């Protein structure tokens, strides 16, 4: 007997070890996804006075249609008192909260705007409104998105009515939407009666525009499809609508920044997408909530609002060029000068000749004295044009002034007439930088750098001539499967102030690297800080790191978007100190690779979890068909990992669908399109259907299958443990039972329960009926667990005496004896084995039935939170398929191994799980709610086995 047990025990230990390893990989990836980012460097915004939210009265029709929603005006202190009568004179700004967001989140934007308005001349200020969407879970339940859109339309019209008493009332509202609030703002344009002139500017914060994070119901995808089609089909008509989308960066693990990209036609300048790490004067990553109150980002938004005000009307400008200029200034490239500041083409400089110094060296390093003085440095271009391609200059004087000029007329040692070249200045965290291409300066004879400090403020100016080719190097990044064992490095002997390293073959989101920059200097002296910049040419997702010299700095090399075709690779720009050596090392980071895989392919894990449990159920039915016994749950779940049977057919389908003849056959069968995850390349969804599905998710599908199988394996183990613990608690409340029929229902009771739950589902919430039906089945599992324990105690079984039967593995001899159970002791042992078989069967079913319950949980939560407004969930994603679900759940309560083994349909039923698993992987990665349909297709024949 020990010889026969040894292989089973070895296989079980091997399965446990494998799933421990798989769970460890999943835990490493989750840890990296949830915690593997920089610390929160956002500054908190504070209210200087107690915030007040004054409710704005809406027409009775609107209040009756949307009783759960409300419109409020933000105020604090004296301003709140002055606006009690709602006689408003400012420019209207409307804040929209997102998924489960509170209308009170507008306080950061409103308070900062009020404080900044105190210093503005002419009394310019904003009236910040905010909408209460009742903190609905619209990211998971899409049934209320259209309702929110209609209420937003009514709110905008109500806001504009408050300004009718003004001579020049505002004609539009600026909308700031957080999370799903930004998606709702863009959905305004899908309404048939919406006037597009009512909204002049939309700023969205961490809003998933490309696709929902999780599509748990069809309403969510229908809503997204309507918004996408509207902005695609009427792209030219909506060209003048300015939209700015800001993603949070890697700290936001709820909405990855790639989803915040706006799908827009090429050449549309009024649609801007970027990540907070690339916003000038912000340069920080924010999580999903802190993006609302992050002071650096709020200040950039408020500064842009004030610059958008038309001084004549004291309202927001309607000029698209002006709006684009202001947004570029504050969110794209800050030139360290005031918005709209222009210089004449010719500038006269009339300072004393003593203020001028001509620089004949290749580099200038100058620190201003404490005493104020006028100082200009002159660089001759004639002798440098052939040898050098660029002129680089930086200064930590961050005053909003011009500082670099091109001399067109020289008088002696000074320049008399010059043109301002400072418009190309870019602001970096410690200093401003200007890079000039010498080929663009054909009309200029000299470059003039101003180092004047009339106010006595000390700063440093560093300039040099550069040959871009000699200061650019390339290094191929290690392969993603190198697991950090190989390193690519390059050494930079800094003879310049700027070096560029091209990271070759770094262009996919599943790649992740640890980039280490070690700097060493021969002479220790005060230097300007170094800035290391990860520059992504195809999307505004740059990240900047400021360090001192010498130092060893680790930079996280990851991407939010993949590279489109025919574009350059990622660049590492090093703003360095002169006469220092820099060594750059690049190695693959396995934890970050796993984190990136979960960030972009995470929705596939629950699909593969469902596939594993479905195949486990099929394996259990096959065991019953062959041996008339049920196998141990851990054994069948462990065998649910079958990538060769699931992933291979899916990939073959993917290849065949690239053939035109197979596409015709596919469409002839009226099959839906093969599901794929949202694209990772920016603007890939504008021409829907033109961009082929990405290949790399298919290559990663076996790893995602392993993750899903690990969740199924340990989730089922947790379910078994919970059933044992709960049965111990409930055992004193029930009489001991020795029958396998404990917890079953009479046919009449089944009919009554089915009818009652169907009525409840149709009149209130379908998810509630499903939960009740699931609890009834769970009660059956608990009764079987208690009966199994009672029988074991009655027989006083020793540990290990029935080890084979406990594992569900019964040899031929014991099986033949079990058929001859005529004596009382044998009959009792047979009863115990039957109860154990039924328990293993129903544990598998319970694990499978848990998945639909988790998918419909958001609609149940939404219904519970809105009970005071309506007792019926409308629309209900569970209706009408809740009817067969309830019937299946109630029929499976009475199911046991004897009934199944005698059923004529069992052979057909055992053949269904595998094709349904393939179909689930084919059609459910984006449409997660379809998982319930495929599980129902497998459970309906199983329920029929209980009848036929």
mmCIF file of C-alpha atoms in Angstrom, residues 140-281:
data_model
loop_
_atom_site.group_PDB
_atom_site.id
_atom_site.type_symbol
_atom_site.label_atom_id
_atom_site.label_comp_id
_atom_site.label_asym_id
_atom_site.label_seq_id
_atom_site.Cartn_x
_atom_site.Cartn_y
_atom_site.Cartn_z
ATOM 1 C CA UNK A 140 -17.278 48.978 -12.151
ATOM 2 C CA UNK A 141 -21.007 49.517 -12.754
ATOM 3 C CA UNK A 142 -21.717 51.409 -15.968
ATOM 4 C CA UNK A 143 -25.480 51.606 -15.637
ATOM 5 C CA UNK A 144 -25.417 55.114 -14.167
ATOM 6 C CA UNK A 145 -22.850 56.699 -16.512
ATOM 7 C CA UNK A 146 -25.460 57.975 -18.962
ATOM 8 C CA UNK A 147 -27.534 59.286 -16.066
ATOM 9 C CA UNK A 148 -24.520 61.192 -14.773
ATOM 10 C CA UNK A 149 -23.916 62.648 -18.233
ATOM 11 C CA UNK A 150 -27.467 63.975 -18.480
ATOM 12 C CA UNK A 151 -27.251 65.471 -14.997
ATOM 13 C CA UNK A 152 -23.960 67.129 -15.911
ATOM 14 C CA UNK A 153 -25.665 68.755 -18.892
ATOM 15 C CA UNK A 154 -28.425 70.088 -16.672
ATOM 16 C CA UNK A 155 -25.868 71.323 -14.138
ATOM 17 C CA UNK A 156 -23.943 73.292 -16.766
ATOM 18 C CA UNK A 157 -27.123 74.993 -17.930
ATOM 19 C CA UNK A 158 -28.026 75.782 -14.294
ATOM 20 C CA UNK A 159 -24.565 77.274 -13.679
ATOM 21 C CA UNK A 160 -24.741 79.565 -16.689
ATOM 22 C CA UNK A 161 -28.193 80.781 -15.616
ATOM 23 C CA UNK A 162 -26.606 82.157 -12.431
ATOM 24 C CA UNK A 163 -24.714 84.762 -14.511
ATOM 25 C CA UNK A 164 -27.619 86.214 -16.486
ATOM 26 C CA UNK A 165 -27.442 89.440 -14.473
ATOM 27 C CA UNK A 166 -23.961 90.300 -15.806
ATOM 28 C CA UNK A 167 -23.392 92.528 -18.807
ATOM 29 C CA UNK A 168 -21.049 89.975 -20.335
ATOM 30 C CA UNK A 169 -22.117 86.644 -18.833
ATOM 31 C CA UNK A 170 -19.978 83.561 -19.493
ATOM 32 C CA UNK A 171 -21.032 81.440 -22.425
ATOM 33 C CA UNK A 172 -19.172 78.327 -21.372
ATOM 34 C CA UNK A 173 -17.826 76.394 -18.403
ATOM 35 C CA UNK A 174 -14.384 74.901 -17.825
ATOM 36 C CA UNK A 175 -14.699 71.294 -16.637
ATOM 37 C CA UNK A 176 -12.137 69.488 -14.478
ATOM 38 C CA UNK A 177 -12.882 65.756 -14.269
ATOM 39 C CA UNK A 178 -11.163 63.261 -11.996
ATOM 40 C CA UNK A 179 -11.073 59.597 -12.979
ATOM 41 C CA UNK A 180 -14.417 58.604 -14.537
ATOM 42 C CA UNK A 181 -15.546 62.213 -14.187
ATOM 43 C CA UNK A 182 -13.263 63.048 -17.112
ATOM 44 C CA UNK A 183 -14.880 60.312 -19.217
ATOM 45 C CA UNK A 184 -18.337 61.660 -18.344
ATOM 46 C CA UNK A 185 -17.198 65.146 -19.383
ATOM 47 C CA UNK A 186 -16.239 63.924 -22.854
ATOM 48 C CA UNK A 187 -19.518 61.984 -23.038
ATOM 49 C CA UNK A 188 -21.415 65.293 -23.010
ATOM 50 C CA UNK A 189 -20.838 65.521 -26.753
ATOM 51 C CA UNK A 190 -22.776 62.300 -27.338
ATOM 52 C CA UNK A 191 -26.008 63.884 -26.090
ATOM 53 C CA UNK A 192 -28.284 64.846 -29.006
ATOM 54 C CA UNK A 193 -29.277 68.246 -27.570
ATOM 55 C CA UNK A 194 -25.925 69.289 -26.179
ATOM 56 C CA UNK A 195 -24.543 72.612 -27.367
ATOM 57 C CA UNK A 196 -20.806 72.125 -27.887
ATOM 58 C CA UNK A 197 -20.185 75.774 -27.017
ATOM 59 C CA UNK A 198 -21.210 75.203 -23.386
ATOM 60 C CA UNK A 199 -17.818 73.679 -22.514
ATOM 61 C CA UNK A 200 -14.715 75.555 -23.623
ATOM 62 C CA UNK A 201 -12.052 73.401 -21.979
ATOM 63 C CA UNK A 202 -11.866 69.956 -20.384
ATOM 64 C CA UNK A 203 -9.018 68.961 -18.065
ATOM 65 C CA UNK A 204 -9.066 65.343 -16.954
ATOM 66 C CA UNK A 205 -7.038 63.815 -14.139
ATOM 67 C CA UNK A 206 -6.245 60.083 -14.232
ATOM 68 C CA UNK A 207 -9.230 59.425 -16.514
ATOM 69 C CA UNK A 208 -9.190 56.104 -18.444
ATOM 70 C CA UNK A 209 -10.165 57.405 -21.887
ATOM 71 C CA UNK A 210 -8.998 54.486 -24.022
ATOM 72 C CA UNK A 211 -10.906 51.734 -22.245
ATOM 73 C CA UNK A 212 -12.390 50.875 -18.849
ATOM 74 C CA UNK A 213 -10.050 49.361 -16.303
ATOM 75 C CA UNK A 214 -12.434 46.419 -15.775
ATOM 76 C CA UNK A 215 -15.509 45.824 -17.945
ATOM 77 C CA UNK A 216 -17.833 44.060 -15.515
ATOM 78 C CA UNK A 217 -21.047 44.856 -17.382
ATOM 79 C CA UNK A 218 -22.038 45.643 -20.994
ATOM 80 C CA UNK A 219 -23.247 49.161 -20.151
ATOM 81 C CA UNK A 220 -19.706 50.286 -19.405
ATOM 82 C CA UNK A 221 -18.395 49.162 -22.796
ATOM 83 C CA UNK A 222 -21.432 50.533 -24.633
ATOM 84 C CA UNK A 223 -20.822 53.898 -22.996
ATOM 85 C CA UNK A 224 -17.161 53.894 -24.000
ATOM 86 C CA UNK A 225 -18.052 52.823 -27.529
ATOM 87 C CA UNK A 226 -20.528 55.703 -27.906
ATOM 88 C CA UNK A 227 -17.977 58.244 -26.658
ATOM 89 C CA UNK A 228 -15.210 56.870 -28.884
ATOM 90 C CA UNK A 229 -17.401 56.803 -31.995
ATOM 91 C CA UNK A 230 -18.595 60.373 -31.390
ATOM 92 C CA UNK A 231 -15.061 61.758 -31.086
ATOM 93 C CA UNK A 232 -13.912 59.710 -34.071
ATOM 94 C CA UNK A 233 -16.775 60.380 -36.465
ATOM 95 C CA UNK A 234 -16.966 64.084 -35.664
ATOM 96 C CA UNK A 235 -13.266 64.710 -35.133
ATOM 97 C CA UNK A 236 -13.244 67.735 -37.428
ATOM 98 C CA UNK A 237 -16.314 69.244 -35.813
ATOM 99 C CA UNK A 238 -14.807 68.802 -32.335
ATOM 100 C CA UNK A 239 -11.358 69.949 -33.400
ATOM 101 C CA UNK A 240 -11.700 73.272 -31.565
ATOM 102 C CA UNK A 241 -12.630 71.574 -28.290
ATOM 103 C CA UNK A 242 -9.524 71.677 -26.116
ATOM 104 C CA UNK A 243 -8.959 68.609 -23.936
ATOM 105 C CA UNK A 244 -5.999 68.032 -21.636
ATOM 106 C CA UNK A 245 -5.534 64.591 -20.078
ATOM 107 C CA UNK A 246 -3.062 64.127 -17.216
ATOM 108 C CA UNK A 247 -2.051 60.655 -15.988
ATOM 109 C CA UNK A 248 -0.715 60.021 -12.522
ATOM 110 C CA UNK A 249 2.326 57.903 -13.349
ATOM 111 C CA UNK A 250 3.464 54.687 -11.691
ATOM 112 C CA UNK A 251 2.030 55.578 -8.293
ATOM 113 C CA UNK A 252 -1.434 55.260 -9.817
ATOM 114 C CA UNK A 253 -1.906 51.502 -9.975
ATOM 115 C CA UNK A 254 -5.695 51.831 -10.390
ATOM 116 C CA UNK A 255 -5.617 53.619 -13.762
ATOM 117 C CA UNK A 256 -2.409 53.079 -15.684
ATOM 118 C CA UNK A 257 -1.278 56.231 -17.453
ATOM 119 C CA UNK A 258 -1.417 54.624 -20.885
ATOM 120 C CA UNK A 259 -5.213 54.500 -20.592
ATOM 121 C CA UNK A 260 -5.338 58.275 -20.081
ATOM 122 C CA UNK A 261 -4.122 58.874 -23.632
ATOM 123 C CA UNK A 262 -6.679 60.618 -25.841
ATOM 124 C CA UNK A 263 -7.479 58.955 -29.158
ATOM 125 C CA UNK A 264 -7.438 61.790 -31.648
ATOM 126 C CA UNK A 265 -6.669 62.261 -35.354
ATOM 127 C CA UNK A 266 -3.078 63.037 -36.298
ATOM 128 C CA UNK A 267 -2.340 66.723 -36.313
ATOM 129 C CA UNK A 268 -5.041 67.738 -33.835
ATOM 130 C CA UNK A 269 -3.132 70.101 -31.507
ATOM 131 C CA UNK A 270 -6.052 70.682 -29.144
ATOM 132 C CA UNK A 271 -5.955 67.200 -27.634
ATOM 133 C CA UNK A 272 -3.049 66.888 -25.199
ATOM 134 C CA UNK A 273 -2.089 63.764 -23.224
ATOM 135 C CA UNK A 274 0.742 63.579 -20.727
ATOM 136 C CA UNK A 275 1.894 62.138 -17.413
ATOM 137 C CA UNK A 276 2.273 64.221 -14.259
ATOM 138 C CA UNK A 277 5.988 63.420 -14.083
ATOM 139 C CA UNK A 278 6.486 65.443 -17.279
ATOM 140 C CA UNK A 279 4.530 68.536 -16.152
ATOM 141 C CA UNK A 280 6.892 71.484 -15.539
ATOM 142 C CA UNK A 281 7.174 72.607 -11.904
#
